[in-house]
Coordinates of C-alpha atoms and ligand atoms in Angstrom, one line a residue:
X1 CA -44.5 2.8 60.4
X2 CA -44.4 -1.3 59.3
X3 CA -43.5 -3.6 61.7
X4 CA -40.5 -6.1 61.2
X5 CA -39.7 -9.4 63.4
X6 CA -36.6 -9.4 65.6
X7 CA -35.0 -11.7 68.3
X8 CA -33.6 -10.5 71.2
X9 CA -31.6 -12.7 73.6
X10 CA -33.7 -15.3 71.5
X11 CA -36.8 -14.0 72.1
X12 CA -39.0 -13.1 69.1
X13 CA -40.7 -10.1 69.4
X14 CA -42.5 -7.3 66.6
X15 CA -40.9 -3.3 66.6
X16 CA -41.4 -0.8 64.6
X17 CA -39.5 -0.5 61.2
X18 CA -36.6 2.3 61.4
X19 CA -35.5 1.8 65.0
X20 CA -32.6 1.9 66.0
X21 CA -31.3 -1.6 68.0
X22 CA -31.4 0.6 70.9
X23 CA -34.7 2.2 70.9
X24 CA -35.9 -1.3 69.5
X25 CA -34.5 -2.6 72.7
X26 CA -35.8 -0.6 74.7
X27 CA -40.0 -1.2 73.8
X28 CA -39.1 -5.2 74.5
X29 CA -38.1 -3.8 77.9
X30 CA -34.0 -4.1 77.6
X31 CA -31.8 -1.4 78.4
X32 CA -28.8 -1.3 76.6
X33 CA -25.8 0.8 78.0
X34 CA -25.2 4.2 76.4
X35 CA -23.7 7.4 76.7
X36 CA -23.3 9.4 73.8
X37 CA -26.7 8.9 72.5
X38 CA -29.4 10.9 73.9
X39 CA -33.3 12.1 73.6
X40 CA -34.1 10.1 69.9
X41 CA -30.9 11.2 68.1
X42 CA -30.7 14.9 69.3
X43 CA -27.2 13.4 69.6
X44 CA -25.6 10.7 68.2
X45 CA -22.1 10.6 67.5
X46 CA -21.5 6.8 68.0
X47 CA -18.4 8.1 69.9
X48 CA -18.7 6.2 72.8
X49 CA -19.0 2.5 71.9
X50 CA -20.2 1.6 75.2
X51 CA -23.9 0.3 73.4
X52 CA -21.6 -2.3 71.4
X53 CA -24.3 -5.7 70.5
X54 CA -24.4 -8.1 68.7
X55 CA -26.5 -8.0 65.5
X56 CA -26.6 -10.6 62.3
X57 CA -26.2 -9.4 59.3
X58 CA -23.4 -7.3 60.7
X59 CA -19.9 -7.3 60.6
X60 CA -18.3 -7.9 64.4
X61 CA -20.4 -5.3 66.9
X62 CA -22.4 -2.3 65.8
X63 CA -22.9 0.8 68.0
X64 CA -26.6 0.1 68.9
X65 CA -27.4 3.1 69.4
X66 CA -27.3 4.1 65.4
X67 CA -27.7 0.7 63.9
X68 CA -31.1 0.1 62.3
X69 CA -33.2 -3.2 63.5
X70 CA -34.1 -5.4 60.7
X71 CA -36.3 -7.8 59.5
X72 CA -35.1 -11.2 60.9
X73 CA -32.5 -9.6 62.7
X74 CA -31.5 -11.8 65.8
X75 CA -29.7 -9.2 68.6
X76 CA -27.0 -10.6 71.4
X77 CA -26.5 -7.8 74.3
X78 CA -25.3 -9.9 77.1
X79 CA -23.4 -12.3 74.9
X80 CA -19.3 -12.3 76.4
X81 CA -17.9 -10.8 73.5
X82 CA -20.7 -8.0 73.6
X83 CA -20.3 -7.5 77.3
X84 CA -16.7 -7.7 77.3
X85 CA -16.6 -5.0 74.4
X86 CA -19.1 -2.0 76.8
X87 CA -16.7 -2.8 79.5
X88 CA -13.6 -2.3 77.4
X89 CA -15.5 0.9 75.7
X90 CA -16.0 2.6 79.6
X91 CA -12.4 1.5 81.0
X92 CA -10.7 2.9 78.0
X93 CA -13.1 5.7 78.7
X94 CA -12.2 5.9 82.3
X95 CA -8.8 6.1 81.7
X96 CA -9.0 9.2 80.3
X97 CA -10.9 10.5 83.4
X98 CA -9.6 12.7 86.6
X99 CA -12.3 10.7 88.9
X100 CA -12.2 12.6 91.8
X101 CA -16.2 11.6 92.2
X102 CA -15.9 12.8 95.8
X103 CA -15.7 16.2 94.7
X104 CA -18.0 16.3 91.5
X105 CA -21.2 18.2 91.4
X106 CA -22.6 14.7 89.5
X107 CA -22.0 12.0 91.8
X108 CA -25.1 10.1 92.5
X109 CA -26.1 11.6 89.2
X110 CA -23.7 10.1 87.0
X111 CA -24.0 8.1 84.1
X112 CA -20.7 7.1 83.5
X113 CA -20.0 5.8 86.5
X114 CA -23.5 4.0 86.3
X115 CA -22.5 3.1 83.1
X116 CA -19.1 1.6 84.9
X117 CA -21.2 -0.3 87.4
X118 CA -23.2 -2.1 84.7
X119 CA -21.0 -3.2 83.0
X120 CA -18.6 -4.1 85.6
X121 CA -15.6 -1.4 84.2
X122 CA -12.6 -1.0 86.2
X123 CA -10.4 2.0 86.9
X124 CA -7.2 2.3 86.9
X125 CA -6.9 -0.4 84.0
X126 CA -5.1 1.7 81.3
X127 CA -2.8 3.9 82.8
X128 CA -0.9 6.3 80.5
X129 CA -1.2 10.1 79.2
X130 CA -4.3 11.9 79.8
X131 CA -5.6 14.9 77.8
X132 CA -4.6 18.5 78.8
X133 CA -7.3 19.8 80.9
X134 CA -9.1 22.9 80.0
X135 CA -10.9 24.7 83.0
X136 CA -13.5 27.6 83.1
X137 CA -15.4 28.8 85.9
X138 CA -15.6 32.7 84.9
X139 CA -19.0 33.3 85.0
X140 CA -20.9 33.0 87.8
X141 CA -23.4 30.2 86.8
X142 CA -21.3 27.4 84.9
X143 CA -18.3 25.4 85.2
X144 CA -16.5 23.5 82.3
X145 CA -13.9 21.0 83.6
X146 CA -13.0 18.5 80.5
X147 CA -10.7 16.0 83.1
X148 CA -14.5 14.8 83.4
X149 CA -15.3 14.8 79.7
X150 CA -16.1 12.1 77.5
X151 CA -16.8 13.9 74.0
X152 CA -20.0 12.7 73.8
X153 CA -21.2 15.6 72.3
X154 CA -24.6 16.1 74.4
X155 CA -23.8 19.4 75.0
X156 CA -23.1 20.6 71.7
X157 CA -25.6 19.4 70.4
X158 CA -28.4 20.5 72.7
X159 CA -27.0 24.4 72.3
X160 CA -27.2 24.1 68.7
X161 CA -31.0 22.5 69.0
X162 CA -32.4 24.7 71.7
X163 CA -30.7 28.4 70.8
X164 CA -29.2 27.7 67.5
X165 CA -25.9 30.0 68.7
X166 CA -23.7 26.8 68.8
X167 CA -21.3 28.3 71.2
X168 CA -20.0 24.6 72.2
X169 CA -17.9 22.7 69.5
X170 CA -15.2 20.1 69.5
X171 CA -11.5 21.9 69.8
X172 CA -8.2 20.8 68.3
X173 CA -7.5 17.1 67.0
X174 CA -7.0 13.6 67.9
X175 CA -5.6 12.9 71.5
X176 CA -5.8 16.9 72.5
X177 CA -9.9 17.1 71.6
X178 CA -11.7 18.9 74.3
X179 CA -15.5 20.7 73.7
X180 CA -15.3 24.4 74.4
X181 CA -16.6 27.4 72.7
X182 CA -14.8 28.5 69.7
X183 CA -10.7 29.3 70.2
X184 CA -10.9 27.7 74.2
X185 CA -12.9 31.3 75.6
X186 CA -14.3 30.9 78.6
X187 CA -18.5 31.3 78.6
X188 CA -17.5 34.9 79.5
X189 CA -15.9 35.8 76.3
X190 CA -18.8 34.4 74.4
X191 CA -22.4 34.8 73.8
X192 CA -23.2 31.8 75.7
X193 CA -26.6 33.0 77.6
X194 CA -25.7 31.1 80.7
X195 CA -29.4 29.1 80.1
X196 CA -27.7 25.6 81.8
X197 CA -28.9 23.8 78.7
X198 CA -25.9 22.0 78.3
X199 CA -25.6 21.4 81.5
X200 CA -28.7 19.4 81.8
X201 CA -27.9 16.8 79.2
X202 CA -23.7 16.3 80.1
X203 CA -23.8 13.0 81.3
X204 CA -20.7 13.6 83.7
X205 CA -19.4 16.3 85.8
X206 CA -18.1 18.1 82.9
X207 CA -20.2 20.7 82.7
X208 CA -22.3 22.0 86.0
X209 CA -23.4 24.7 87.9
X210 CA -21.2 27.1 90.0
X211 CA -23.0 26.2 93.5
X212 CA -23.2 28.8 96.0
X213 CA -24.3 26.6 98.5
X214 CA -21.2 28.1 101.0
X215 CA -22.0 31.3 100.3
X216 CA -25.6 30.5 102.0
X217 CA -23.7 28.6 104.7
X218 CA -21.5 31.6 105.4
X219 CA -24.5 33.9 105.7
X220 CA -26.0 31.7 107.9
X221 CA -23.2 31.2 110.3
X222 CA -22.4 34.6 110.4
X223 CA -25.7 35.2 112.0
X224 CA -27.4 37.5 108.8
X225 CA -31.1 37.5 108.7
X226 CA -31.7 35.0 106.0
X227 CA -34.9 35.2 104.0
X228 CA -35.6 32.4 100.9
X229 CA -37.7 32.7 98.0
X230 CA -39.0 29.9 95.7
X231 CA -39.3 30.1 92.0
X232 CA -42.2 28.5 90.6
X233 CA -41.0 25.5 88.5
X234 CA -39.0 24.5 91.6
X235 CA -42.0 22.8 93.2
X236 CA -42.8 21.1 89.9
X237 CA -39.6 18.9 90.1
X238 CA -38.0 19.2 93.0
X239 CA -39.7 15.9 93.8
X240 CA -38.1 14.2 91.3
X241 CA -34.8 14.5 93.8
X242 CA -36.3 12.6 96.0
X243 CA -37.7 9.3 93.8
X244 CA -41.5 11.3 93.2
X245 CA -42.7 10.7 89.9
X246 CA -42.5 13.6 87.3
X247 CA -45.2 16.1 87.8
X248 CA -45.3 15.6 91.7
X249 CA -46.1 19.5 93.0
X250 CA -44.4 19.3 96.2
X251 CA -44.9 22.6 97.7
X252 CA -45.9 21.8 101.0
X253 CA -43.0 19.4 101.8
X254 CA -40.8 21.5 100.1
X255 CA -41.8 24.8 102.7
X256 CA -41.4 22.6 105.3
X257 CA -37.7 21.6 104.5
X258 CA -36.7 25.4 104.0
X259 CA -37.8 26.5 107.9
X260 CA -36.5 23.0 108.7
X261 CA -33.2 24.6 107.2
X262 CA -32.9 27.1 109.0
X263 CA -34.6 30.5 107.0
X264 CA -35.9 33.4 108.8
X265 CA -38.6 33.4 106.6
X266 CA -40.0 31.4 103.5
X267 CA -41.3 33.1 100.6
X268 CA -42.7 32.3 97.3
X269 CA -41.5 33.8 94.3
X270 CA -45.0 34.1 93.2
X271 CA -45.8 37.1 95.3
X272 CA -43.3 38.6 93.0
X273 CA -45.0 37.3 90.0
X274 CA -48.0 39.0 90.9
X275 CA -46.1 42.2 91.2
X276 CA -44.3 42.2 88.0
X277 CA -47.8 41.5 86.4
X278 CA -48.7 44.5 88.3
X279 CA -46.2 46.4 86.8
X280 CA -45.8 44.9 83.2
X281 CA -49.8 45.1 82.4
X282 CA -49.4 48.7 83.2
X283 CA -46.8 49.0 81.3
X284 CA -47.6 47.3 78.2
X285 CA -51.2 49.4 78.3
X286 CA -49.2 52.6 78.8
X287 CA -47.6 51.8 75.5
X288 CA -50.8 50.7 73.8
X289 CA -52.8 54.0 75.0
X290 CA -49.3 56.5 74.2
X291 CA -47.8 55.3 71.0
X292 CA -44.9 53.3 72.7
X293 CA -42.6 51.0 71.5
X294 CA -44.5 47.5 70.0
X295 CA -44.4 44.7 70.6
X296 CA -43.5 44.9 74.4
X297 CA -41.4 41.9 75.2
X298 CA -41.3 40.0 79.0
X299 CA -37.8 40.4 80.6
X300 CA -38.7 38.0 83.1
X301 CA -35.8 35.2 81.5
X302 CA -32.2 36.4 82.0
X303 CA -31.4 33.8 79.4
X304 CA -33.5 35.4 76.8
X305 CA -32.3 38.8 77.8
X306 CA -28.5 37.8 77.6
X307 CA -29.4 36.5 74.4
X308 CA -31.3 40.1 73.2
X309 CA -28.7 41.9 74.7
X310 CA -25.9 40.0 72.1
X311 CA -27.4 39.3 68.9
X312 CA -30.4 42.2 69.0
X313 CA -29.0 45.0 70.5
X314 CA -30.4 47.2 68.4
X315 CA -34.4 46.5 69.4
X316 CA -33.5 46.3 73.0
X317 CA -36.5 49.2 73.7
X318 CA -39.0 46.3 72.9
X319 CA -38.0 44.6 76.1
X320 CA -39.9 45.4 79.2
X321 CA -38.3 47.4 81.9
X322 CA -39.8 45.0 84.9
X323 CA -37.0 43.4 86.6
X324 CA -37.5 39.5 86.8
X325 CA -39.5 38.5 89.7
X326 CA -37.4 36.9 92.2
X327 CA -35.2 40.4 91.6
X328 CA -38.1 42.3 92.3
X329 CA -38.8 40.3 95.4
X330 CA -35.4 40.8 96.4
X331 CA -35.9 44.5 96.4
X332 CA -39.1 44.6 98.2
X333 CA -37.5 42.6 101.3
X334 CA -34.6 44.7 101.7
X335 CA -37.1 47.9 101.3
X336 CA -40.7 47.4 102.7
X337 CA -40.3 44.1 104.3
X338 CA -37.1 45.1 106.1
X339 CA -38.9 48.5 107.2
X340 CA -41.8 47.1 108.5
X341 CA -39.8 44.6 110.8
X342 CA -37.1 47.0 111.9
X343 CA -34.6 44.9 110.1
X344 CA -30.9 47.2 109.2
X345 CA -31.5 45.8 105.2
X346 CA -27.5 45.0 105.5
X347 CA -28.1 42.7 107.7
X348 CA -30.6 40.6 105.6
X349 CA -29.5 37.9 102.6
X350 CA -31.7 37.0 100.2
X351 CA -31.8 33.4 98.5
X352 CA -33.6 32.6 95.5
X353 CA -33.9 29.2 94.7
X354 CA -34.6 29.0 91.2
X355 CA -34.9 26.7 88.1
X356 CA -32.4 28.6 86.1
X357 CA -28.5 28.7 86.0
X358 CA -28.8 32.2 84.4
X359 CA -30.1 33.6 87.5
X360 CA -26.8 33.4 89.3
X361 CA -25.4 35.9 86.6
X362 CA -28.4 38.2 86.6
X363 CA -28.4 38.8 89.9
X364 CA -24.8 39.7 89.7
X365 CA -25.7 42.2 87.4
X366 CA -24.8 45.6 88.4
X367 CA -28.3 47.4 87.3
X368 CA -29.3 44.6 90.3
X369 CA -29.5 46.5 93.4
X370 CA -30.8 49.9 95.0
X371 CA -29.1 52.3 97.0
X372 CA -25.6 49.9 97.2
X373 CA -27.6 46.8 98.2
X374 CA -27.7 43.8 95.7
X375 CA -31.3 42.8 95.5
X376 CA -30.5 39.5 96.2
X377 CA -27.3 37.5 97.6
X378 CA -27.6 34.2 96.3
X379 CA -29.1 31.9 93.9
X380 CA -29.4 28.0 94.5
X381 CA -31.2 25.6 91.7
X382 CA -33.2 23.4 92.5
X383 CA -30.4 20.6 92.4
X384 CA -28.9 22.5 95.3
X385 CA -31.6 23.1 96.9
X386 CA -31.8 19.3 96.8
X387 CA -28.2 18.8 97.8
X388 CA -29.1 21.3 101.0
X389 CA -31.7 19.3 101.9
X390 CA -30.2 15.7 101.4
X391 CA -27.3 16.6 103.4
X392 CA -29.2 17.8 106.3
X393 CA -30.4 14.6 107.0
X394 CA -34.3 15.5 106.4
X395 CA -36.1 12.8 104.9
X396 CA -38.1 14.6 102.4
X397 CA -41.2 12.4 101.4
X398 CA -41.8 11.8 105.1
X399 CA -42.3 15.9 105.6
X400 CA -45.7 17.2 106.6
X401 CA -46.9 20.0 104.3
X402 CA -46.4 23.4 105.4
X403 CA -47.1 26.9 103.8
X404 CA -44.9 29.8 102.7
X405 CA -44.8 32.9 105.4
X406 CA -48.2 34.4 105.1
X407 CA -46.6 38.1 106.6
X408 CA -46.9 40.7 104.1
X409 CA -45.9 38.7 101.3
X410 CA -47.3 35.4 101.8
X411 CA -50.4 35.9 99.5
X412 CA -50.2 34.7 95.9
X413 CA -52.6 34.2 92.7
X414 CA -52.9 31.3 89.9
X415 CA -51.3 33.9 87.9
X416 CA -48.2 34.1 89.9
X417 CA -47.5 30.2 89.3
X418 CA -48.2 29.7 85.6
X419 CA -45.3 32.0 85.2
X420 CA -42.4 28.8 85.2
X421 CA -44.7 27.1 81.7
X422 CA -43.8 28.7 78.1
X423 CA -46.8 30.8 77.9
X424 CA -47.6 31.6 81.7
X425 CA -46.5 35.3 82.2
X426 CA -48.5 36.1 78.9
X427 CA -51.6 33.8 80.3
X428 CA -51.3 35.5 83.5
X429 CA -50.9 39.2 81.8
X430 CA -53.5 38.6 79.6
X431 CA -55.7 37.9 82.8
X432 CA -55.1 41.2 84.6
X433 CA -54.8 43.4 81.0
X434 CA -58.4 42.2 80.5
X435 CA -59.6 43.5 83.2
X436 CA -57.9 46.6 83.1
X437 CA -59.3 47.2 80.0
X438 CA -62.7 46.3 80.3
X439 CA -63.0 46.3 84.5
X440 CA -64.1 42.8 84.3
X441 CA -62.8 39.2 84.8
X442 CA -61.9 37.2 81.6
X443 CA -64.4 34.8 82.1
X444 CA -62.8 31.5 81.5
X445 CA -59.8 32.7 83.6
X446 CA -57.8 30.1 81.4
X447 CA -56.4 31.8 78.1
X448 CA -55.7 28.1 76.3
X449 CA -54.9 29.8 73.4
X450 CA -51.1 30.4 74.8
X451 CA -50.6 27.0 76.6
X452 CA -49.0 24.1 75.5
X453 CA -44.7 22.9 75.0
X454 CA -44.9 24.6 71.4
X455 CA -41.5 26.3 70.7
X456 CA -43.5 29.0 68.8
X457 CA -47.1 30.0 69.9
X458 CA -49.1 32.6 68.8
X459 CA -52.2 34.0 69.4
X460 CA -55.6 36.6 68.8
X461 CA -57.2 38.0 71.7
X462 CA -60.7 39.9 71.9
X463 CA -60.9 42.2 74.3
X464 CA -63.7 44.5 73.8
X465 CA -63.7 44.2 70.4
X466 CA -59.8 44.7 70.0
X467 CA -57.6 42.3 68.5
X468 CA -54.7 42.1 70.2
X469 CA -51.8 39.7 68.6
X470 CA -49.8 37.8 70.8
X471 CA -46.6 35.5 70.0
X472 CA -45.0 32.9 72.8
X473 CA -41.5 31.8 71.6
X474 CA -38.9 29.2 73.9
X475 CA -35.6 28.6 72.9
X476 CA -33.5 31.5 71.0
X477 CA -33.8 29.4 68.2
X478 CA -37.9 30.4 68.4
X479 CA -36.9 33.7 69.4
X480 CA -34.5 34.4 66.7
X481 CA -37.6 34.2 64.5
X482 CA -40.2 36.4 65.9
X483 CA -36.9 39.2 66.8
X484 CA -36.4 38.9 63.1
X485 CA -39.6 40.1 62.0
X486 CA -39.4 43.1 64.6
X487 CA -35.9 44.1 63.0
X488 CA -37.4 43.9 60.0
X489 CA -40.5 46.0 60.5
X490 CA -42.8 43.1 59.9
X491 CA -44.1 41.9 63.6
X492 CA -47.8 41.5 63.6
X493 CA -47.8 41.4 67.6
X494 CA -48.6 43.5 70.3
X495 CA -46.8 41.4 73.2
X496 CA -44.8 38.9 72.9
X497 CA -43.3 36.8 75.9
X498 CA -40.0 34.8 75.3
X499 CA -38.5 32.2 77.2
X500 CA -34.7 30.8 77.4
X501 CA -35.0 27.8 77.7
X502 CA -36.9 25.3 76.1
X503 CA -40.5 24.6 77.3
X504 CA -39.9 27.5 80.3
X505 CA -38.6 27.6 83.3
X506 CA -40.3 23.8 84.2
X507 CA -37.3 22.9 81.9
X508 CA -34.5 25.3 83.5
X509 CA -30.9 24.3 83.5
X510 CA -30.9 23.9 87.0
X511 CA -33.7 21.6 87.3
X512 CA -32.9 18.0 88.3
X513 CA -31.6 15.7 85.7
X514 CA -34.2 13.6 83.5
X515 CA -31.8 10.9 82.7
X516 CA -33.8 7.6 81.8
X517 CA -31.5 5.1 83.1
X518 CA -31.8 7.2 86.6
X519 CA -35.9 6.5 86.3
X520 CA -37.0 2.8 85.7
X521 CA -40.6 3.4 87.4
X522 CA -40.7 6.7 84.5
X523 CA -42.5 5.8 80.7
X524 CA -40.0 4.8 78.3
X525 CA -41.1 7.9 76.3
X526 CA -40.2 10.5 79.5
X527 CA -38.3 12.5 77.4
X528 CA -41.5 13.5 75.5
X529 CA -43.5 14.5 78.1
X530 CA -41.8 15.1 81.1
X531 CA -42.3 19.1 80.2
X532 CA -46.2 18.9 80.2
X533 CA -46.1 16.3 83.3
X534 CA -43.9 19.4 84.9
X535 CA -46.3 22.2 83.5
X536 CA -49.6 20.2 84.8
X537 CA -48.2 20.1 88.1
X538 CA -48.3 24.4 88.0
X539 CA -51.7 24.6 85.6
X540 CA -53.2 22.2 88.3
X541 CA -51.8 24.3 91.4
X542 CA -53.2 27.2 89.6
X543 CA -56.7 25.7 89.7
X544 CA -56.8 24.9 93.5
X545 CA -56.0 28.8 93.8
X546 CA -58.8 31.1 95.3
X547 CA -57.5 34.2 93.2
X548 CA -56.2 33.7 89.8
X549 CA -55.6 36.6 89.0
X550 CA -52.6 39.3 89.9
X551 CA -54.3 42.4 90.9
X552 CA -56.8 40.3 93.2
X553 CA -54.1 39.3 95.4
X554 CA -54.7 41.8 98.3
X555 CA -50.9 41.4 100.0
X556 CA -50.2 43.5 96.4
X557 CA -53.1 46.1 97.0
X558 CA -51.2 46.7 100.2
X559 CA -47.7 46.7 99.1
X560 CA -48.5 49.6 96.0
X561 CA -51.2 51.3 98.9
X562 CA -48.7 51.4 101.6
X563 CA -45.5 51.8 99.5
X564 CA -45.0 51.9 96.0
X565 CA -48.0 54.2 95.4
X566 CA -49.3 53.0 91.9
X567 CA -47.9 50.5 89.3
X568 CA -45.1 52.2 87.7
X569 CA -44.8 55.0 90.1
X570 CA -41.2 56.9 90.8
X571 CA -40.5 54.4 93.8
X572 CA -41.2 51.2 92.0
X573 CA -39.2 52.2 88.9
X574 CA -36.4 52.7 91.2
X575 CA -36.9 49.2 93.2
X576 CA -38.6 46.9 90.6
X577 CA -37.3 48.3 87.0
X578 CA -34.2 48.0 85.4
X579 CA -32.6 49.0 81.9
X580 CA -30.3 46.5 78.9
X581 CA -27.5 47.5 77.3
X582 CA -26.0 45.7 73.8
X583 CA -22.7 43.5 74.5
X584 CA -20.1 42.1 72.7
X585 CA -20.7 38.9 71.7
X586 CA -16.4 38.4 71.4
X587 CA -15.1 40.5 73.4
X588 CA -10.9 41.0 72.5
X589 CA -9.4 38.6 74.9
Ligands
LIG1 S1 -17.9 12.7 85.8 FE1 -18.6 10.7 87.3 S2 -16.9 9.5 87.3 FE2 -15.8 11.5 86.9 S3 -15.6 12.5 88.6 FE3 -17.3 12.9 88.1 S4 -19.3 11.8 89.3 FE4 -16.7 11.0 89.1
LIG2 S1 -25.3 27.7 78.7 FE1 -26.7 27.5 77.2 S2 -26.1 29.1 75.6 FE2 -24.2 28.5 77.2 S3 -23.4 26.8 76.4 FE3 -24.4 26.0 77.4 S4 -26.8 25.6 76.2 FE4 -25.2 27.0 74.8
LIG3 S1 -19.0 18.4 78.4 FE1 -20.6 16.8 79.3 S2 -22.1 16.7 77.1 FE2 -20.4 17.8 76.6 S3 -19.2 16.2 75.4 FE3 -18.4 16.6 77.7 S4 -18.9 15.0 78.5 FE4 -20.7 15.6 76.9
LIG4 S1 -24.2 4.8 73.4 FE1 -24.2 4.4 71.1 S2 -21.7 4.7 70.9 FE2 -22.0 5.9 72.5

C-alpha cells in the first residue's frame, strides 16, 4: 500500500493510504475516543460522533472512524473546537442513558464511562425525555437492557458477521429507536444461539450475561458440598482481568484462587474432556464400522447445538450423542464421586466456570440430568469468576501456583487442554482414534493441519492407509457451509468439529472483554491476534503435559474399570450421552 504524508497536531507522519483518520492516528501513537467504531470497520455506522476531529480538506468536523486520510492532510485532535464537539456528543449520549452504574454488569469495563471521563463530559447536562426502555432477561444466558444502549450497532454487526443469523437489529424509528430482536421479541423467542458474542463487543451494559454469582453464594451459605470445575479456555484468559498480557496461562493461580474462595473441591473440566474423547472417538469408530450416520459432528459447543436444533433439525442424527465435557463431569461428580466419598448427591452443588454464556442455558436443558438431579447447578463465566476473586480481596497476581485436587478426577492430558481452541477437539479425537485403529500412538502427536484460527478448515488424515477427511468450523456462518453440504448429500467428510464462537471457546462470549482502549500495553493490532495468543497458551500447556492422549489418562481408565464399564456402555449412555430435538425458530408469542 502506498504511503502518504499527513500531519497530526503539527507533527509530520507517513501513513498508509486508505486508512481512516482514527486508524492512522493510532499508528502514530494517538488514541482518539471512539464508541461505535470497532475492529477495523467490523462496525462503522459513525453514529456516536465521539471521534470528531478537525481535518484540512473537510468541511467542519469529521468522524475520524470513517473519514479517510489524504495526502497533505493536517489533523487536529485536541483543538478546543474538536474537544468541545466530542464532549457534547458524549453528553448527549449520557442524557438518554439510565446511569445506574453501581448495579451495572459493565461497571469497570464500560467504554461509555471511560469516554465520558477522558472527554470531560458531565452527566445530567441535558435533561428531558428518554427513549422508552425494552428489557429482556427471559433466557438463562443473556440480559438486554436498552436503557444503557447507545445504538452503536456493534452487536448487530457481530451477530451477523459471526453467524449470519441477524438476530439483533434496529427496531422502531427516530427517538424511539432501540436495538432488539425483530418485533422486540425476547431472545428466548428467536433462534439466538446464546453465544454472547454480542455481549463481548457491546461497549456498555446494554447486553450482559445473566449472573449466577448469587446462586453460588446461596449454595455456600446453605452448607452444600460445592464442587467447582474449570474449562480449559478459562486459564488462557482469566489473567487479562488482572492486567496480565493476553496469552498468559494462569492455571496455578486460578486453582489457588478457587481454593481460597471456599470450594470443597477444585477440578479441571479437562478430565471430562478426556472422557468425552473416549466416548466420542468410540462412537465415531462404531459409526464407521457399522455404516452409521456420517459425517459425525462434535456436540460440545452448546451454541452450535442450539444452531443445529433451530436450523438443521432434519440433520440432528449427525451430531454425536455425547454431552459436553462439563455436563459429563457434573454427572460423574454426582454419581461416581458421590459414591466414592459417601456424600448424598443431593447435597452436592456443581459449579462450572466456563468461557461461554450458552452453557448457562445448556445446564438448564431438561435432558441434562440423571435420576432427577441436575448435572450442573450453576455456570459462571470467566468474567464472573474474576468478579468473585476481586470481591473476595484476593490479590490474584501474588497467589502461588497450586494444583487441582488430584483424587479420582484430577488427572488430565494435553488432549483435554486443547479443547478450548478451534480444531482442538478434532485433534484430541484423532490422537485417540489413531491409537484405536493402529494400536500405536501417532508419532508426531500434533495434527498441525487442524490448527489455526481460520473459520473453516479441512484436512486429510492417513490412518493405516485409510484416508479420513475431516473439517472444522467455528462461527455459524462457517458451520452453514458444511451443513448445507450434508443436507445436499455432498459432504466428503467423516468427522466434523463445530464450535459456536469464532476461534472456539478461547473467544467465548463469557471471556474477558478485549477492548483496545483498556489495553495500553498490548499491540495496536491486538484484535487481530488475541485469539492466537490465547490458543497458544493452551497448546503450550499441552506440550508441558506428560500424558497427551485421552486414552492414557489413568484416572479415566480407573473410572471405566470401577464404574462405567467401557466406552459407550449402558451406564455411560445413561450418564454421559443425550439427545437433541428440532426447535421452532420463531414460536407463536
Ligand atoms: S453502561 Fe456504563 S455508564 Fe451505563 S450504567 Fe453501565 S457502567 Fe454506567
Ligand atoms: S447471543 Fe449470539 S446469536 Fe444471540 S444475538 Fe448475540 S451474537 Fe447473536
Ligand atoms: S446493545 Fe450494546 S452493542 Fe448493541 S447497539 Fe446497544 S450499546 Fe451498541
Ligand atoms: S466512533 Fe466514530 S462516530 Fe462513533
